[in-house]
Amino acid sequence: VFLFFGVVAVTGTFFVQAKTLSPTAALMSIPVGLIIVGILVVNNLRDIESDRIAGKNTLVVRFGEKFAKIEYTACLLLPYLLIISFVLTGLVHWFALAVFISLTLALQTFLPTFKALMTKRTLALLAVIHGWKRLLHRCRKRILDNSPASGLAG
């Protein structure tokens, strides 16, 4: 799944459009592949009992629910860390950090289910992220309120 829906899909799409292969496209396919694996993991986690009864040998069935929760968390958070590293190394433009707008939504998808994995330090980090979300929302609102286009509606 990681290879075909991440690496092959992203680099293949890049190749079709650019008519060349790119190491940057290959690296940028890693976060995409991780997110797709995360979707598969959470689906397998939901179906763990029925898969066990049916004899399906998924990673969740083989290694258990705790492993699946850790794998899902890694698949959800690693793409953000990779984007930071890609920006810091100059591989992609700093504007790629715009993906962090989605971080609070990503965190909301797993927090209710995975509170057992949370430590006090993680909860403190999430509080900081929530603060950033509020700040970004205020900045966005201020920019939209002050934009020349805002006067067109009236």
PDB file of C-alpha atoms in Angstrom:
ATOM      1  CA  VAL A   1       0.000   0.000   0.000  1.00  0.00           C
ATOM      2  CA  PHE A   2       2.770   2.436   0.952  1.00  0.00           C
ATOM      3  CA  LEU A   3       4.681   1.751  -2.260  1.00  0.00           C
ATOM      4  CA  PHE A   4       1.813   1.773  -4.748  1.00  0.00           C
ATOM      5  CA  PHE A   5      -0.465   4.420  -3.268  1.00  0.00           C
ATOM      6  CA  GLY A   6       2.412   6.600  -2.063  1.00  0.00           C
ATOM      7  CA  VAL A   7       5.672   6.300  -3.954  1.00  0.00           C
ATOM      8  CA  VAL A   8       4.383   4.944  -7.271  1.00  0.00           C
ATOM      9  CA  ALA A   9       1.327   7.218  -7.363  1.00  0.00           C
ATOM     10  CA  VAL A  10       3.196  10.453  -6.580  1.00  0.00           C
ATOM     11  CA  THR A  11       6.361   9.817  -8.578  1.00  0.00           C
ATOM     12  CA  GLY A  12       4.335   8.315 -11.412  1.00  0.00           C
ATOM     13  CA  THR A  13       2.085  11.375 -11.572  1.00  0.00           C
ATOM     14  CA  PHE A  14       5.144  13.629 -11.522  1.00  0.00           C
ATOM     15  CA  PHE A  15       6.773  11.596 -14.307  1.00  0.00           C
ATOM     16  CA  VAL A  16       3.674  11.718 -16.519  1.00  0.00           C
ATOM     17  CA  GLN A  17       3.519  15.492 -16.220  1.00  0.00           C
ATOM     18  CA  ALA A  18       7.238  16.391 -16.218  1.00  0.00           C
ATOM     19  CA  LYS A  19       8.558  13.552 -18.416  1.00  0.00           C
ATOM     20  CA  THR A  20      11.398  13.031 -15.942  1.00  0.00           C
ATOM     21  CA  LEU A  21      11.992  11.369 -12.587  1.00  0.00           C
ATOM     22  CA  SER A  22      12.741  13.499  -9.554  1.00  0.00           C
ATOM     23  CA  PRO A  23      14.291  12.583  -6.204  1.00  0.00           C
ATOM     24  CA  THR A  24      12.228  15.391  -4.652  1.00  0.00           C
ATOM     25  CA  ALA A  25       9.010  13.848  -5.950  1.00  0.00           C
ATOM     26  CA  ALA A  26      10.095  10.487  -4.538  1.00  0.00           C
ATOM     27  CA  LEU A  27      10.779  12.023  -1.124  1.00  0.00           C
ATOM     28  CA  MET A  28       7.506  13.958  -1.176  1.00  0.00           C
ATOM     29  CA  SER A  29       5.699  10.673  -1.816  1.00  0.00           C
ATOM     30  CA  ILE A  30       6.690   9.379   1.637  1.00  0.00           C
ATOM     31  CA  PRO A  31       4.262  11.578   3.622  1.00  0.00           C
ATOM     32  CA  VAL A  32       1.467  10.685   1.192  1.00  0.00           C
ATOM     33  CA  GLY A  33       2.190   6.969   1.558  1.00  0.00           C
ATOM     34  CA  LEU A  34       2.256   7.242   5.345  1.00  0.00           C
ATOM     35  CA  ILE A  35      -1.142   8.939   5.445  1.00  0.00           C
ATOM     36  CA  ILE A  36      -2.622   6.248   3.203  1.00  0.00           C
ATOM     37  CA  VAL A  37      -1.126   3.497   5.378  1.00  0.00           C
ATOM     38  CA  GLY A  38      -2.667   5.267   8.380  1.00  0.00           C
ATOM     39  CA  ILE A  39      -6.095   5.081   6.747  1.00  0.00           C
ATOM     40  CA  LEU A  40      -5.605   1.362   6.148  1.00  0.00           C
ATOM     41  CA  VAL A  41      -4.415   0.803   9.739  1.00  0.00           C
ATOM     42  CA  VAL A  42      -7.398   2.542  11.303  1.00  0.00           C
ATOM     43  CA  ASN A  43      -9.714   0.541   9.030  1.00  0.00           C
ATOM     44  CA  ASN A  44      -8.018  -2.706  10.079  1.00  0.00           C
ATOM     45  CA  LEU A  45      -8.205  -1.623  13.708  1.00  0.00           C
ATOM     46  CA  ARG A  46     -11.939  -1.134  13.364  1.00  0.00           C
ATOM     47  CA  ASP A  47     -12.298  -4.602  11.807  1.00  0.00           C
ATOM     48  CA  ILE A  48      -9.889  -6.443  14.128  1.00  0.00           C
ATOM     49  CA  GLU A  49     -12.465  -8.854  15.565  1.00  0.00           C
ATOM     50  CA  SER A  50     -14.111  -9.743  12.268  1.00  0.00           C
ATOM     51  CA  ASP A  51     -10.686 -10.137  10.621  1.00  0.00           C
ATOM     52  CA  ARG A  52      -9.571 -12.431  13.432  1.00  0.00           C
ATOM     53  CA  ILE A  53     -12.713 -14.588  13.042  1.00  0.00           C
ATOM     54  CA  ALA A  54     -12.347 -14.649   9.241  1.00  0.00           C
ATOM     55  CA  GLY A  55      -8.692 -15.674   9.532  1.00  0.00           C
ATOM     56  CA  LYS A  56      -7.365 -12.520   7.859  1.00  0.00           C
ATOM     57  CA  ASN A  57      -3.770 -12.090   8.901  1.00  0.00           C
ATOM     58  CA  THR A  58      -3.486  -8.275   8.910  1.00  0.00           C
ATOM     59  CA  LEU A  59      -0.713  -6.536  10.847  1.00  0.00           C
ATOM     60  CA  VAL A  60      -3.305  -5.458  13.399  1.00  0.00           C
ATOM     61  CA  VAL A  61      -4.394  -9.071  13.946  1.00  0.00           C
ATOM     62  CA  ARG A  62      -0.782 -10.258  14.095  1.00  0.00           C
ATOM     63  CA  PHE A  63       0.677  -7.618  16.398  1.00  0.00           C
ATOM     64  CA  GLY A  64      -2.363  -6.406  18.317  1.00  0.00           C
ATOM     65  CA  GLU A  65      -4.358  -3.317  19.035  1.00  0.00           C
ATOM     66  CA  LYS A  66      -1.636  -1.388  20.882  1.00  0.00           C
ATOM     67  CA  PHE A  67       0.796  -1.868  17.976  1.00  0.00           C
ATOM     68  CA  ALA A  68      -1.886  -0.638  15.566  1.00  0.00           C
ATOM     69  CA  LYS A  69      -2.524   2.486  17.637  1.00  0.00           C
ATOM     70  CA  ILE A  70       1.182   3.303  17.731  1.00  0.00           C
ATOM     71  CA  GLU A  71       1.514   2.620  13.995  1.00  0.00           C
ATOM     72  CA  TYR A  72      -1.499   4.829  13.263  1.00  0.00           C
ATOM     73  CA  THR A  73      -0.115   7.650  15.391  1.00  0.00           C
ATOM     74  CA  ALA A  74       3.254   7.394  13.624  1.00  0.00           C
ATOM     75  CA  CYS A  75       1.603   7.366  10.187  1.00  0.00           C
ATOM     76  CA  LEU A  76      -0.401  10.418  11.147  1.00  0.00           C
ATOM     77  CA  LEU A  77       2.389  12.506  12.699  1.00  0.00           C
ATOM     78  CA  LEU A  78       5.516  11.507  10.712  1.00  0.00           C
ATOM     79  CA  PRO A  79       4.378  13.274   7.526  1.00  0.00           C
ATOM     80  CA  TYR A  80       4.394  16.587   9.397  1.00  0.00           C
ATOM     81  CA  LEU A  81       7.888  15.945  10.757  1.00  0.00           C
ATOM     82  CA  LEU A  82       9.099  15.003   7.281  1.00  0.00           C
ATOM     83  CA  ILE A  83       7.727  18.227   5.812  1.00  0.00           C
ATOM     84  CA  ILE A  84       9.642  20.199   8.450  1.00  0.00           C
ATOM     85  CA  SER A  85      12.838  18.342   7.577  1.00  0.00           C
ATOM     86  CA  PHE A  86      12.260  18.896   3.840  1.00  0.00           C
ATOM     87  CA  VAL A  87      11.854  22.641   4.428  1.00  0.00           C
ATOM     88  CA  LEU A  88      14.881  22.884   6.753  1.00  0.00           C
ATOM     89  CA  THR A  89      17.090  21.106   4.219  1.00  0.00           C
ATOM     90  CA  GLY A  90      15.864  23.331   1.401  1.00  0.00           C
ATOM     91  CA  LEU A  91      14.287  20.454  -0.471  1.00  0.00           C
ATOM     92  CA  VAL A  92      10.953  22.256  -0.697  1.00  0.00           C
ATOM     93  CA  HIS A  93       9.867  25.871  -0.322  1.00  0.00           C
ATOM     94  CA  TRP A  94       8.862  27.068   3.153  1.00  0.00           C
ATOM     95  CA  PHE A  95       5.307  27.441   1.865  1.00  0.00           C
ATOM     96  CA  ALA A  96       5.037  23.650   2.215  1.00  0.00           C
ATOM     97  CA  LEU A  97       4.552  24.361   5.928  1.00  0.00           C
ATOM     98  CA  ALA A  98       0.996  25.339   4.994  1.00  0.00           C
ATOM     99  CA  VAL A  99       0.131  21.660   5.542  1.00  0.00           C
ATOM    100  CA  PHE A 100       0.269  22.400   9.270  1.00  0.00           C
ATOM    101  CA  ILE A 101      -3.127  24.042   8.941  1.00  0.00           C
ATOM    102  CA  SER A 102      -4.471  20.483   8.761  1.00  0.00           C
ATOM    103  CA  LEU A 103      -2.590  19.272  11.850  1.00  0.00           C
ATOM    104  CA  THR A 104      -5.313  20.097  14.342  1.00  0.00           C
ATOM    105  CA  LEU A 105      -7.834  18.212  12.207  1.00  0.00           C
ATOM    106  CA  ALA A 106      -5.487  15.256  11.996  1.00  0.00           C
ATOM    107  CA  LEU A 107      -5.024  15.250  15.746  1.00  0.00           C
ATOM    108  CA  GLN A 108      -8.772  15.407  16.320  1.00  0.00           C
ATOM    109  CA  THR A 109      -9.263  12.208  14.327  1.00  0.00           C
ATOM    110  CA  PHE A 110      -7.266  10.061  16.679  1.00  0.00           C
ATOM    111  CA  LEU A 111      -7.414  11.757  20.074  1.00  0.00           C
ATOM    112  CA  PRO A 112     -10.782  10.397  21.227  1.00  0.00           C
ATOM    113  CA  THR A 113      -9.750   6.839  20.383  1.00  0.00           C
ATOM    114  CA  PHE A 114      -6.125   6.908  21.492  1.00  0.00           C
ATOM    115  CA  LYS A 115      -6.125   8.818  24.790  1.00  0.00           C
ATOM    116  CA  ALA A 116      -4.538   5.770  26.438  1.00  0.00           C
ATOM    117  CA  LEU A 117      -1.328   6.439  24.497  1.00  0.00           C
ATOM    118  CA  MET A 118      -1.150  10.045  25.644  1.00  0.00           C
ATOM    119  CA  THR A 119       1.287  11.217  28.302  1.00  0.00           C
ATOM    120  CA  LYS A 120       1.188  14.535  30.149  1.00  0.00           C
ATOM    121  CA  ARG A 121       3.937  15.828  27.850  1.00  0.00           C
ATOM    122  CA  THR A 122       1.920  14.915  24.735  1.00  0.00           C
ATOM    123  CA  LEU A 123      -1.192  16.572  26.129  1.00  0.00           C
ATOM    124  CA  ALA A 124       0.853  19.734  26.814  1.00  0.00           C
ATOM    125  CA  LEU A 125       2.086  19.688  23.214  1.00  0.00           C
ATOM    126  CA  LEU A 126      -1.487  19.357  21.977  1.00  0.00           C
ATOM    127  CA  ALA A 127      -2.498  22.349  24.084  1.00  0.00           C
ATOM    128  CA  VAL A 128       0.253  24.382  22.399  1.00  0.00           C
ATOM    129  CA  ILE A 129      -0.910  23.212  18.970  1.00  0.00           C
ATOM    130  CA  HIS A 130      -4.475  24.191  19.840  1.00  0.00           C
ATOM    131  CA  GLY A 131      -3.186  27.638  20.790  1.00  0.00           C
ATOM    132  CA  TRP A 132      -1.481  27.906  17.384  1.00  0.00           C
ATOM    133  CA  LYS A 133      -4.739  26.899  15.712  1.00  0.00           C
ATOM    134  CA  ARG A 134      -6.552  29.755  17.447  1.00  0.00           C
ATOM    135  CA  LEU A 135      -3.777  32.186  16.501  1.00  0.00           C
ATOM    136  CA  LEU A 136      -3.827  31.076  12.844  1.00  0.00           C
ATOM    137  CA  HIS A 137      -7.602  31.425  12.782  1.00  0.00           C
ATOM    138  CA  ARG A 138      -7.364  34.984  14.153  1.00  0.00           C
ATOM    139  CA  CYS A 139      -4.652  35.905  11.624  1.00  0.00           C
ATOM    140  CA  ARG A 140      -6.683  34.445   8.768  1.00  0.00           C
ATOM    141  CA  LYS A 141      -9.757  36.373   9.892  1.00  0.00           C
ATOM    142  CA  ARG A 142      -7.763  39.611  10.188  1.00  0.00           C
ATOM    143  CA  ILE A 143      -6.237  39.135   6.724  1.00  0.00           C
ATOM    144  CA  LEU A 144      -9.631  38.408   5.173  1.00  0.00           C
ATOM    145  CA  ASP A 145     -11.239  41.349   6.967  1.00  0.00           C
ATOM    146  CA  ASN A 146      -8.512  43.726   5.733  1.00  0.00           C
ATOM    147  CA  SER A 147      -8.217  42.402   2.183  1.00  0.00           C
ATOM    148  CA  PRO A 148      -9.278  44.624  -0.745  1.00  0.00           C
ATOM    149  CA  ALA A 149     -11.731  41.918  -1.781  1.00  0.00           C
ATOM    150  CA  SER A 150     -13.588  42.242   1.546  1.00  0.00           C
ATOM    151  CA  GLY A 151     -14.945  45.626   0.444  1.00  0.00           C
ATOM    152  CA  LEU A 152     -16.403  44.195  -2.760  1.00  0.00           C
ATOM    153  CA  ALA A 153     -19.211  42.354  -1.011  1.00  0.00           C
ATOM    154  CA  GLY A 154     -20.775  45.531   0.456  1.00  0.00           C
TER     155      GLY A 154
END
